Coordinates of C-alpha atoms and ligand atoms in Angstrom, one line a residue:
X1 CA 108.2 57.3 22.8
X2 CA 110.1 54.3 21.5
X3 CA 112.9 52.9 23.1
X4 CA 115.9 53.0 21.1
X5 CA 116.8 49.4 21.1
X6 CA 120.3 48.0 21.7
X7 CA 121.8 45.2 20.1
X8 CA 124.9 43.1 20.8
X9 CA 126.3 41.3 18.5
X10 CA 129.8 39.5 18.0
X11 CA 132.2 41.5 16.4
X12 CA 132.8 38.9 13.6
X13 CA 128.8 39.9 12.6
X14 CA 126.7 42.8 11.3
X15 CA 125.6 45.2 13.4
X16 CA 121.7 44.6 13.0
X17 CA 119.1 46.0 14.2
X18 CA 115.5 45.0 15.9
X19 CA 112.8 46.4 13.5
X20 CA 109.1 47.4 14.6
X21 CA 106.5 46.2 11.7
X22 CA 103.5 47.7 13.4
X23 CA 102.8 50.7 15.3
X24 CA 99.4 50.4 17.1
X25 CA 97.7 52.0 20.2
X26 CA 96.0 49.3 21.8
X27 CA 95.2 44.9 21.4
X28 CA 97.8 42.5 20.3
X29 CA 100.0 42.1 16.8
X30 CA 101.5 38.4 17.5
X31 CA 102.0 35.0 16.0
X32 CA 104.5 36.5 13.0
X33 CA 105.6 34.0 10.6
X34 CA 107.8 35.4 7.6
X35 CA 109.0 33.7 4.2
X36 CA 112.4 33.1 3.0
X37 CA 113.3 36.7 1.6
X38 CA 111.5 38.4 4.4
X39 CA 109.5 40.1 2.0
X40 CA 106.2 38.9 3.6
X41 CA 104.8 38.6 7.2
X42 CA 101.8 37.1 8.3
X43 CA 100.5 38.2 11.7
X44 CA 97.7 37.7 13.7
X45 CA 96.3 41.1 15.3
X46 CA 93.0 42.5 17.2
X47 CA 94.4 45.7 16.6
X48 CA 91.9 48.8 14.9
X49 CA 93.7 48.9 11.1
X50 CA 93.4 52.3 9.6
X51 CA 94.4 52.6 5.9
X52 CA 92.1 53.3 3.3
X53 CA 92.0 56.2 1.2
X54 CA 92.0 59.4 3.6
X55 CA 93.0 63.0 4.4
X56 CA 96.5 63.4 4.7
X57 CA 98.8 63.7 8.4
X58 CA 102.0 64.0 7.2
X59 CA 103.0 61.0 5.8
X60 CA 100.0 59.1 6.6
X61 CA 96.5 58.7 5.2
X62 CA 93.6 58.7 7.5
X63 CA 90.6 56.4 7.1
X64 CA 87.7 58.5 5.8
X65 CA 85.5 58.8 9.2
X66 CA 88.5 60.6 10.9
X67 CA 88.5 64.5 10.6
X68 CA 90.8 65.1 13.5
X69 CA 94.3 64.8 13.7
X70 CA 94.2 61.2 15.9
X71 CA 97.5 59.3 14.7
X72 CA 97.8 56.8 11.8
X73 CA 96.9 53.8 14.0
X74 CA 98.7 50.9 12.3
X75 CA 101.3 52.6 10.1
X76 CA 104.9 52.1 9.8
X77 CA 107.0 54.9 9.5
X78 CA 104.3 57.9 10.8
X79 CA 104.7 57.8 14.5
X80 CA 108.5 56.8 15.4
X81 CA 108.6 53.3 14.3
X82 CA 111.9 53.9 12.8
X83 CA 111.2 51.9 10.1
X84 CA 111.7 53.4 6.3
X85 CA 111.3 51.3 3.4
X86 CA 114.4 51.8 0.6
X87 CA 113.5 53.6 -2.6
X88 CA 109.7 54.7 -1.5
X89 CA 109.1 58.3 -0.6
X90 CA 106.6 58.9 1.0
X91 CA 106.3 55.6 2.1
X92 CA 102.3 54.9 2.5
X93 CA 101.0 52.2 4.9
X94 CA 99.2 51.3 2.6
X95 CA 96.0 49.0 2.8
X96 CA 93.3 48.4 0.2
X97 CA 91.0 46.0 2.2
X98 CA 91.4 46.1 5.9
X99 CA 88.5 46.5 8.0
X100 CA 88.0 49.6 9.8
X101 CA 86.0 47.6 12.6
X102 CA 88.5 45.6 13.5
X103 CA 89.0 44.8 16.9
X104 CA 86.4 42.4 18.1
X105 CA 88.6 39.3 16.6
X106 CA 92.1 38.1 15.8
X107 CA 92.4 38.0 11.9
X108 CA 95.5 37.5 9.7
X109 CA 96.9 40.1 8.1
X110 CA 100.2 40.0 5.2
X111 CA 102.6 42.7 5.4
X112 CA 104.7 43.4 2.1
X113 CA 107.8 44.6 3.1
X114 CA 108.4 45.2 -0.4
X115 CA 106.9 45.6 -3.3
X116 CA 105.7 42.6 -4.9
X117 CA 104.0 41.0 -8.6
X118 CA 100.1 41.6 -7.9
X119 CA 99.9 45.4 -7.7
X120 CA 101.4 45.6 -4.0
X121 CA 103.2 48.0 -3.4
X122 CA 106.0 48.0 -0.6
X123 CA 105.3 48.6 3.0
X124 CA 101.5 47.4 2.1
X125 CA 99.4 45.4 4.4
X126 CA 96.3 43.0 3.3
X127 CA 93.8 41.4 5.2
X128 CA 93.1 37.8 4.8
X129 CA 90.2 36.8 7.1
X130 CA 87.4 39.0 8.6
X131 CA 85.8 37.1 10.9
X132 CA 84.3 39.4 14.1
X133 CA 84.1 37.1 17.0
X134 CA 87.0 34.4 18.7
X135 CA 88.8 36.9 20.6
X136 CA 92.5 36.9 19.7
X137 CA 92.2 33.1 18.7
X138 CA 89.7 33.4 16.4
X139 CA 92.4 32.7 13.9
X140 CA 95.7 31.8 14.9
X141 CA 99.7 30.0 14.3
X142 CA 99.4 31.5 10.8
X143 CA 102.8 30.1 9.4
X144 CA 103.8 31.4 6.0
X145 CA 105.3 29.0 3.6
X146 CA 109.2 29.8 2.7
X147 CA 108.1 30.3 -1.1
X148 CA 105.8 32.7 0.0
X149 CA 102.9 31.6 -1.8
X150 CA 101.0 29.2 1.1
X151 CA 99.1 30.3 4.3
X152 CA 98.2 28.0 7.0
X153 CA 96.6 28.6 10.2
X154 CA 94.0 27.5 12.7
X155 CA 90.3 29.4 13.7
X156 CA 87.1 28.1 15.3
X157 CA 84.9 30.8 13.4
X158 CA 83.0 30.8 10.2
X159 CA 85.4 31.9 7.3
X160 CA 83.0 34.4 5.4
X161 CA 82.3 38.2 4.7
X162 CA 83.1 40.5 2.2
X163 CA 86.7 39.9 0.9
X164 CA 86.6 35.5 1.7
X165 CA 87.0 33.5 -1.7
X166 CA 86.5 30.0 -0.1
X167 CA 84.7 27.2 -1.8
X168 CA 84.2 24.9 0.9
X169 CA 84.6 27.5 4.1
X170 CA 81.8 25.5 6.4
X171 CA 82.2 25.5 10.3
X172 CA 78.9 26.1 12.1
X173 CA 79.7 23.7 15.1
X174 CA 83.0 26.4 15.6
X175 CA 85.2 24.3 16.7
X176 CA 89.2 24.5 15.7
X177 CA 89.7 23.5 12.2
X178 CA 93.0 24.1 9.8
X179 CA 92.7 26.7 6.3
X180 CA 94.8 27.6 3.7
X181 CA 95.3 30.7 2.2
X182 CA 96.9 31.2 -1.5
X183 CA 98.7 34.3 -1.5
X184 CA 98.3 34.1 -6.1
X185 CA 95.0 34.7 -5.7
X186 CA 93.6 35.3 -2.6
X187 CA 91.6 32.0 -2.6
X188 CA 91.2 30.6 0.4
X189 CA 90.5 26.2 1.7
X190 CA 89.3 24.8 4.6
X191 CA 91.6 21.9 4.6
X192 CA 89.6 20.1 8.1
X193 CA 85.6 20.1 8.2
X194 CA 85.1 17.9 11.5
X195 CA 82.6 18.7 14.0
X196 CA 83.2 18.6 17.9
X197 CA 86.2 18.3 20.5
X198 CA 86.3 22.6 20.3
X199 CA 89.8 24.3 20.2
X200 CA 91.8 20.5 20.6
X201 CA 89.7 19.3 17.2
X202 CA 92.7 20.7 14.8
X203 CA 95.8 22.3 16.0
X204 CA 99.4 23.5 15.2
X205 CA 99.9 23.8 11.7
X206 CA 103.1 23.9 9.6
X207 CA 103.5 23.8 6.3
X208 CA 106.7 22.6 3.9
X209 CA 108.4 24.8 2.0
X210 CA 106.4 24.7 -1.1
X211 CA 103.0 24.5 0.6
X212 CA 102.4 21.0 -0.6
X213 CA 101.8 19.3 2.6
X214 CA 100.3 20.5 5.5
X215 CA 101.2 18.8 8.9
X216 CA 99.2 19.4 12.3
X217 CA 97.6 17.3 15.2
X218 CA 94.1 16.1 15.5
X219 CA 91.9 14.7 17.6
X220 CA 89.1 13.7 14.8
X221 CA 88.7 10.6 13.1
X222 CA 89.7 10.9 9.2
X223 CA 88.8 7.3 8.9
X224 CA 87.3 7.4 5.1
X225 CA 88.7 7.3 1.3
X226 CA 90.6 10.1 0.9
X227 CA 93.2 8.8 4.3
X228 CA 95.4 6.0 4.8
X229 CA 97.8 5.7 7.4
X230 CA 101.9 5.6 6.7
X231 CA 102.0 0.9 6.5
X232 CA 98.7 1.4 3.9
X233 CA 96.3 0.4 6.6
X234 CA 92.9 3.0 6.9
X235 CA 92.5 5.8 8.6
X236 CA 91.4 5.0 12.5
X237 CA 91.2 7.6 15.6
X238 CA 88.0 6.3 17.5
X239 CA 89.5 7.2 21.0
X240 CA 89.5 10.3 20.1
X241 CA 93.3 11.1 21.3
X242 CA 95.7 13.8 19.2
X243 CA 97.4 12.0 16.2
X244 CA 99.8 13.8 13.7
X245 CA 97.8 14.2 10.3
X246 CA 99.6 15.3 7.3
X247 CA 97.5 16.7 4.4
X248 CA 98.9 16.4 0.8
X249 CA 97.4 19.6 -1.2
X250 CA 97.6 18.4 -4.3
X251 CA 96.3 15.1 -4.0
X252 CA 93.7 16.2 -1.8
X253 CA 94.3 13.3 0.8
X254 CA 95.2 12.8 4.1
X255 CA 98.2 10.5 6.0
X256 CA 97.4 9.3 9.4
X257 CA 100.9 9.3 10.8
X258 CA 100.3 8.2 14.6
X259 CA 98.1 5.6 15.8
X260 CA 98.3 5.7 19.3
X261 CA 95.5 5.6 22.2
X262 CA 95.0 7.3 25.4
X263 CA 95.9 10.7 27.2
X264 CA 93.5 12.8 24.9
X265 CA 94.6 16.2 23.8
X266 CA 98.2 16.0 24.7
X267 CA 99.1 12.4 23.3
X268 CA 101.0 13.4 20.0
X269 CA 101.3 17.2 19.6
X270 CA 102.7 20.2 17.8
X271 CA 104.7 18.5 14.8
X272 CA 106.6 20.3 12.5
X273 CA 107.4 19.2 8.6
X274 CA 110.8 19.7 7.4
X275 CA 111.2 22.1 4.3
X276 CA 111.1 19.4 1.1
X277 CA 108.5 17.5 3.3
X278 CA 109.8 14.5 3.4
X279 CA 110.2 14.2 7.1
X280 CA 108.5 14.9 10.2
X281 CA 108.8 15.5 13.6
X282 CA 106.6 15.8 17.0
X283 CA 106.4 15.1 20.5
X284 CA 104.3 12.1 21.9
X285 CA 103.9 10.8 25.5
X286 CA 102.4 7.8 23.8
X287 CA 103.9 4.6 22.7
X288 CA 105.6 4.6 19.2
X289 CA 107.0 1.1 19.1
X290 CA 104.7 -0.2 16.7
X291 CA 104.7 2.8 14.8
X292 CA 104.6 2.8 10.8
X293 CA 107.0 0.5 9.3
X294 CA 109.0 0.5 12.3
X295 CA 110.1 2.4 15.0
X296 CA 114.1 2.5 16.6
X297 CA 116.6 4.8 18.8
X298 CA 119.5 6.6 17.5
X299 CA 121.5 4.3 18.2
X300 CA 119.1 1.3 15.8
X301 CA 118.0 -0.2 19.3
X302 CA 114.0 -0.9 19.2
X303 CA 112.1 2.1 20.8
X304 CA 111.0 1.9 24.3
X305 CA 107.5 1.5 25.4
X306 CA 106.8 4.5 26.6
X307 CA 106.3 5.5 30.1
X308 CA 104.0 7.9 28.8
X309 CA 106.6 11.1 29.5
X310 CA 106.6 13.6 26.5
X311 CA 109.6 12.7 24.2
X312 CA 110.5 13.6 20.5
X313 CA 110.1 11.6 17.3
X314 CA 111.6 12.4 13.7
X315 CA 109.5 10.4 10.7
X316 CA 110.9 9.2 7.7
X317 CA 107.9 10.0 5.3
X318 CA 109.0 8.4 2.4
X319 CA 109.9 5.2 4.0
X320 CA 107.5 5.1 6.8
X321 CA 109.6 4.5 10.0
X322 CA 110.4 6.7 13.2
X323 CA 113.1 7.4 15.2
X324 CA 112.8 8.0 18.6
X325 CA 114.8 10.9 19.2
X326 CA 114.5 11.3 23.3
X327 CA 114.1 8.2 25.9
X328 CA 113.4 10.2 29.0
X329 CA 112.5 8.8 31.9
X330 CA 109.0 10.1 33.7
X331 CA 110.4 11.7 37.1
X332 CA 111.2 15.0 38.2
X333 CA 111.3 17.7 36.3
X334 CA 111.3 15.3 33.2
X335 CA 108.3 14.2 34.4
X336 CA 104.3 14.6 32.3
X337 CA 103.4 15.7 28.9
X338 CA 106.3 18.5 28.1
X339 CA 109.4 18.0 29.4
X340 CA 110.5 17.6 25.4
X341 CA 108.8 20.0 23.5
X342 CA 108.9 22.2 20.9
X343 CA 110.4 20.4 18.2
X344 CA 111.6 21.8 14.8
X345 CA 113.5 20.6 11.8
X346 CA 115.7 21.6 9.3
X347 CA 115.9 20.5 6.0
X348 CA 115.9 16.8 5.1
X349 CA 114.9 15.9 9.1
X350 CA 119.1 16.5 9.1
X351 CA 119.0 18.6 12.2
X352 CA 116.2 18.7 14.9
X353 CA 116.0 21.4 17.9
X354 CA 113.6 21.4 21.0
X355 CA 113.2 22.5 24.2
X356 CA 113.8 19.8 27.2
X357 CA 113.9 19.8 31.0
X358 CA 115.2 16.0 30.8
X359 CA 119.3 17.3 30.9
X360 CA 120.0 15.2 33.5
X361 CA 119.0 12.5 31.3
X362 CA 119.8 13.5 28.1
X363 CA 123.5 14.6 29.0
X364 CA 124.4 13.1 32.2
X365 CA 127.8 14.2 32.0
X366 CA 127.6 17.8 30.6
X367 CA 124.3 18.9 32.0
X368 CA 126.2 21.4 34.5
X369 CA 124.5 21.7 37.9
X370 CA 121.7 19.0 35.8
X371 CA 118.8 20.8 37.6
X372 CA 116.2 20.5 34.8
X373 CA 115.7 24.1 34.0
X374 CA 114.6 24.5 30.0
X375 CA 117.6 24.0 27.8
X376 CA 118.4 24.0 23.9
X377 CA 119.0 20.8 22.4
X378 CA 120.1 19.8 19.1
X379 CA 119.7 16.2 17.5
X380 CA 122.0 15.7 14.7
X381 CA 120.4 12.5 12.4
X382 CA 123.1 12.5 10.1
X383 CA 125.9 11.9 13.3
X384 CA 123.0 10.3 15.8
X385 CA 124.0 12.8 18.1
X386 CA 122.2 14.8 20.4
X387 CA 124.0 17.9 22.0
X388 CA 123.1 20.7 24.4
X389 CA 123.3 23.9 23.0
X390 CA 122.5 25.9 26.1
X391 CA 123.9 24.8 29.9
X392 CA 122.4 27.1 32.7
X393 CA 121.7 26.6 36.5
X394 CA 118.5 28.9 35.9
X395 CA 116.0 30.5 34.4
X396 CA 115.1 29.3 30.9
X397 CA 116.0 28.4 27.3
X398 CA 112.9 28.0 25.5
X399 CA 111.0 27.9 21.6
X400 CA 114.6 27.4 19.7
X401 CA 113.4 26.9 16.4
X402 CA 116.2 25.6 13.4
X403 CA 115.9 27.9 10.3
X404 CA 115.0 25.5 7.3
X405 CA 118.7 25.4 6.5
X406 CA 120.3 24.0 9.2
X407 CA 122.7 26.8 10.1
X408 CA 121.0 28.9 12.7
X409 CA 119.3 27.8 16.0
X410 CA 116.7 30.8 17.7
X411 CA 115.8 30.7 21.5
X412 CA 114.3 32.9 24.3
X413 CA 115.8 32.9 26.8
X414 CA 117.0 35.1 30.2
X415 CA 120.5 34.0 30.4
X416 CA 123.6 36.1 30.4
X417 CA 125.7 34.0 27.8
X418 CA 129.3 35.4 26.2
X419 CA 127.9 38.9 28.7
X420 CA 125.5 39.2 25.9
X421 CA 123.1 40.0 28.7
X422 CA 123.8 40.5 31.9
X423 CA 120.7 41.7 33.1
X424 CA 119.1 38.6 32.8
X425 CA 116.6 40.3 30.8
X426 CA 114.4 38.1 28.4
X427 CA 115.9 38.2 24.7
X428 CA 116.2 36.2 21.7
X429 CA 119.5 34.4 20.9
X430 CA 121.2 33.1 17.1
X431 CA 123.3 30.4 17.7
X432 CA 125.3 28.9 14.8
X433 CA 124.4 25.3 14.4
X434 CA 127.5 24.5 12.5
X435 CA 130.7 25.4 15.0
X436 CA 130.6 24.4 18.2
X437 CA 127.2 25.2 19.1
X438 CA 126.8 25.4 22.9
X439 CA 127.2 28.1 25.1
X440 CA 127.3 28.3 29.2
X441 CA 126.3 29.8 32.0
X442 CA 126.8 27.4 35.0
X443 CA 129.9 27.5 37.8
X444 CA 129.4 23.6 37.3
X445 CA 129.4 23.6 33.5
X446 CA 131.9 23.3 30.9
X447 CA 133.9 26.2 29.8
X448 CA 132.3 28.6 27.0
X449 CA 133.8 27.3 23.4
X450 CA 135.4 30.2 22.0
X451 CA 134.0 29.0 18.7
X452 CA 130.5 29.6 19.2
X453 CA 129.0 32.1 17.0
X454 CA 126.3 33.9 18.8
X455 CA 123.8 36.7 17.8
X456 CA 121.5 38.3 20.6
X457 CA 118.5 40.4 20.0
X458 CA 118.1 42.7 23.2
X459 CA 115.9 45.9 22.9
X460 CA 116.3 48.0 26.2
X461 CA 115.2 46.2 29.6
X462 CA 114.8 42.7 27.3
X463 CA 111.7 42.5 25.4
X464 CA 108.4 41.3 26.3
X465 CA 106.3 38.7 24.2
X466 CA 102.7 37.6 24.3
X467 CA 102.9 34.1 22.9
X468 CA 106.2 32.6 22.7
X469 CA 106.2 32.2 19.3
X470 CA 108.2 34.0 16.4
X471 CA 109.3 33.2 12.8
X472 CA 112.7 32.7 11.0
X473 CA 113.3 32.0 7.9
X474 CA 115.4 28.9 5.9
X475 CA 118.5 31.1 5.9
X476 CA 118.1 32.4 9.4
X477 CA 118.4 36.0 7.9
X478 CA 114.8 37.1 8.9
X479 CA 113.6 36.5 12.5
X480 CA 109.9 37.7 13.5
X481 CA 108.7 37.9 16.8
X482 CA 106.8 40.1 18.7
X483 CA 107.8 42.8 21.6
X484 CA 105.3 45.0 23.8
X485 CA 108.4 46.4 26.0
X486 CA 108.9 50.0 25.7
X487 CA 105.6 50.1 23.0
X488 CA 102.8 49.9 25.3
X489 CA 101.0 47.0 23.5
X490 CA 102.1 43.5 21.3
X491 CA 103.6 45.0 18.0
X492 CA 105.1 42.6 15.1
X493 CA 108.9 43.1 15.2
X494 CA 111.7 41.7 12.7
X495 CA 115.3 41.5 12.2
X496 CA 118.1 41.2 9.5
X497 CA 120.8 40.0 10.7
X498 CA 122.6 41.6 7.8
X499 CA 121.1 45.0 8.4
Ligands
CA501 CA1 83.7 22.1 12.2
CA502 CA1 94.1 7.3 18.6
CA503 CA1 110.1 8.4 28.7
CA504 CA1 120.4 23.4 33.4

């Protein structure tokens, strides 16, 4: 039986309510990205998928080999999901191509909130890869370009089977390499084809907007013709350490954008592409100062060498020089290869967020009780100004991601802030960006800014995800994440804020 969520919201917004995508009986549904309309979801799952042409339970259509009356295992409406889609009656679960053997592997799946151009029709799911080994990884940070059209993710298997258009798909060494998925048509790249270093080889894809350039970190060399790095000079990663690649789809090329050395898999990691694309961001315990076409703080200082503590950069693309967001110092809790992490970025690089134990640092004077728990943070590059979103003597702020547009800021966290949650139970805030963006909970902190605008999403006894990772799209409308609390296993969840 499902938990009737609760959700508690400031009075100024919508009542919304936490909606469960997938209804399954055992595995994981996780890693949901969603587009700008929240039309379509990608997700990664291990999960048995029932939904070809069947008998009929109720609402539900059984996969041919089941004669009993065993439950619809991946539907969305059939077994208390309290989901309906508008306008479609009966809605059917409805999927042409998944595999009925799923369950050895983590593929991607789409799910079609509504109905689409293509012959989809709403509350339809389709299977994009079918690959039957790698455990949960086999395939996974699928992110969903904003436009819908562009998937990218990461997998150390072989892309092929019935239902794989790829061209090129080639990875017999298996380790991690990055593909593209074109929703059009189905047809499917493998953007990487390196050999060696396993699941560090090609990591943490994101993707702009339009799907034109793919950004993610690397520990191959791409030295060769089709890559030159941001000043012109060639491609070079001998040592073997994590740069930040960027792959431009229609040109077929690559753009070294780090040249660093040392500290292996952890030296520059996770970056994120704003939505036009023409700026980046990551975090690097490396040294940056001769970076590109020049490297400086906010303040137009030169960048520190670095003492080889994680901080955050933002990249200028188009003109080829960083900014060093964070100067941190590598003690305490600000201490090794994450005490700033996370980053994300809005449009035009305007607005970064990340996640930073470094307060005492970073805000010397408004960190509170300073005691380098996770907090929110919010670099503003148009004002050079870096602000704390979240003050707390405890526990944790963590993953805020900025929707593309600028205007919302997402966290998980287990603080009690404006008594959205005094349980201390672990939910997902909406901060507005754009008003006094900072809320409080420390004896030793400032006082909460009435302004704030804040949006939490609570289900009963706070919610439980696998992976830390959730979607939201440019408008911060649509927020994906996914919840096993009160549904036995890791199902895809979303929310409309205006619903
Ligand atoms: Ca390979
Ligand atoms: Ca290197
Ligand atoms: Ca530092
Ligand atoms: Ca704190």
């Amino acid at each position: 039986m499902l938990l009737l969520s609760t959700v508690s919201v400031q009075a100024i917004l919508t009542q919304s309510t936490p909606r469960q995508v997938t209804n399954t009986t055992s595995g994981k549904n996780e890693n949901a990205s969603t587009n700008r309309n929240g039309k379509l979801f990608v997700f990664t799952s291990n999960t048995q998928h029932e939904g070809n042409a069947g008998p009929q339970n109720g609402n539900c259509q059984l996969p041919p080999e089941v004669t009993d009356t065993a439950p619809f295992q991946f539907d969305f409406d059939c077994s208390g999901n309290n989901f309906a889609v508008v306008g479609v009656d009966p809605p059917q679960p409805l999927c042409l191509n998944c595999d009925l053997d799923n369950g050895t592997a983590g593929n991607l799946f789409i799910w079609r909130q509504k109905r689409m151009r293509g012959g989809f029709p709403a509350n339809s799911i389709e299977q994009i890869t079918f690959t039957a080994a790698g455990g949960i990884k086999g395939n996974a940070n699928p992110n969903i370009s904003q436009n819908g059209q562009w998937i990218v993710w990461e997998s150390d298997q072989e892309q092929a089977g019935t239902g794989v258009s790829c061209g090129n798909c080639s990875n017999a060494d298996g380790n991690r390499e990055i593909f593209l998925y074109a929703v059009r048509d189905g047809t499917m790249t493998q953007i990487t084809t390196t050999t060696a270093s396993g699941d560090s080889a090609n990591r943490n894809p994101g993707i702009d907007d339009r799907g034109n350039q793919i950004i993610f970190d690397s520990t191959r060399d791409f030295a060769g013709p089709s890559c030159a790095q941001l000043d012109g000079s060639p491609c070079d990663n001998a040592d073997g350490n994590s740069e930040v690649m960027l792959y431009v789809r229609q040109e077929g090329r690559f753009i070294q954008i780090t040249d660093t050395s040392g500290n292996g898999a952890d030296a520059n990691i996770r970056p994120r592409i704003s939505p036009e694309g023409k700026f980046a961001a990551f975090q690097s315990t490396r040294d940056q100062t001769s970076a590109g076409l020049g490297c400086a703080k906010p303040d137009g200082s030169p960048c520190s060498v670095s003492d080889n503590n994680g901080e955050i950069y933002l990249v200028d693309l188009t003109v080829g020089t960083f900014t060093q967001v964070t100067d941190s110092p590598n003690q305490g809790p600000c201490s090794g290869t994450n005490p700033n992490e996370r980053v994300e970025l809005s449009r035009k690089g305007k607005f970064l967020s990340f996640q930073s134990k470094c307060e005492a640092s970073l805000n010397p004077t408004g960190c509170g009780d300073c005691g380098g728990n996770d907090e929110v943070f919010v670099y503003e590059h148009p004002q050079r100004r870096l602000r704390q979103a979240t003050v707390s003597d405890s526990g944790f702020n963590r993953v805020p991601r900025i929707a593309g547009g600028g205007f919302w800021v997402v966290f998980e966290s287990n603080r009690n802030y404006k008594n959205l949650n005094p349980g201390h139970s672990k939910v997902l805030y909406l901060i507005r960006r754009d008003r006094f963006a900072q809320v409080v909970e420390d004896a030793l902190g400032p006082l909460q800014d009435i302004r704030t605008k804040l949006v939490s999403i609570n289900l009963a006894g706070g919610f439980n995800s696998s992976t830390e990772g959730f979607g939201v799209s440019n408008s911060g409308r649509f927020v994906s994440f996914d919840n096993s609390k009160g549904v036995g296993n890791h199902e895809i969840w979303y929310l409309d804020r205006n619903r």
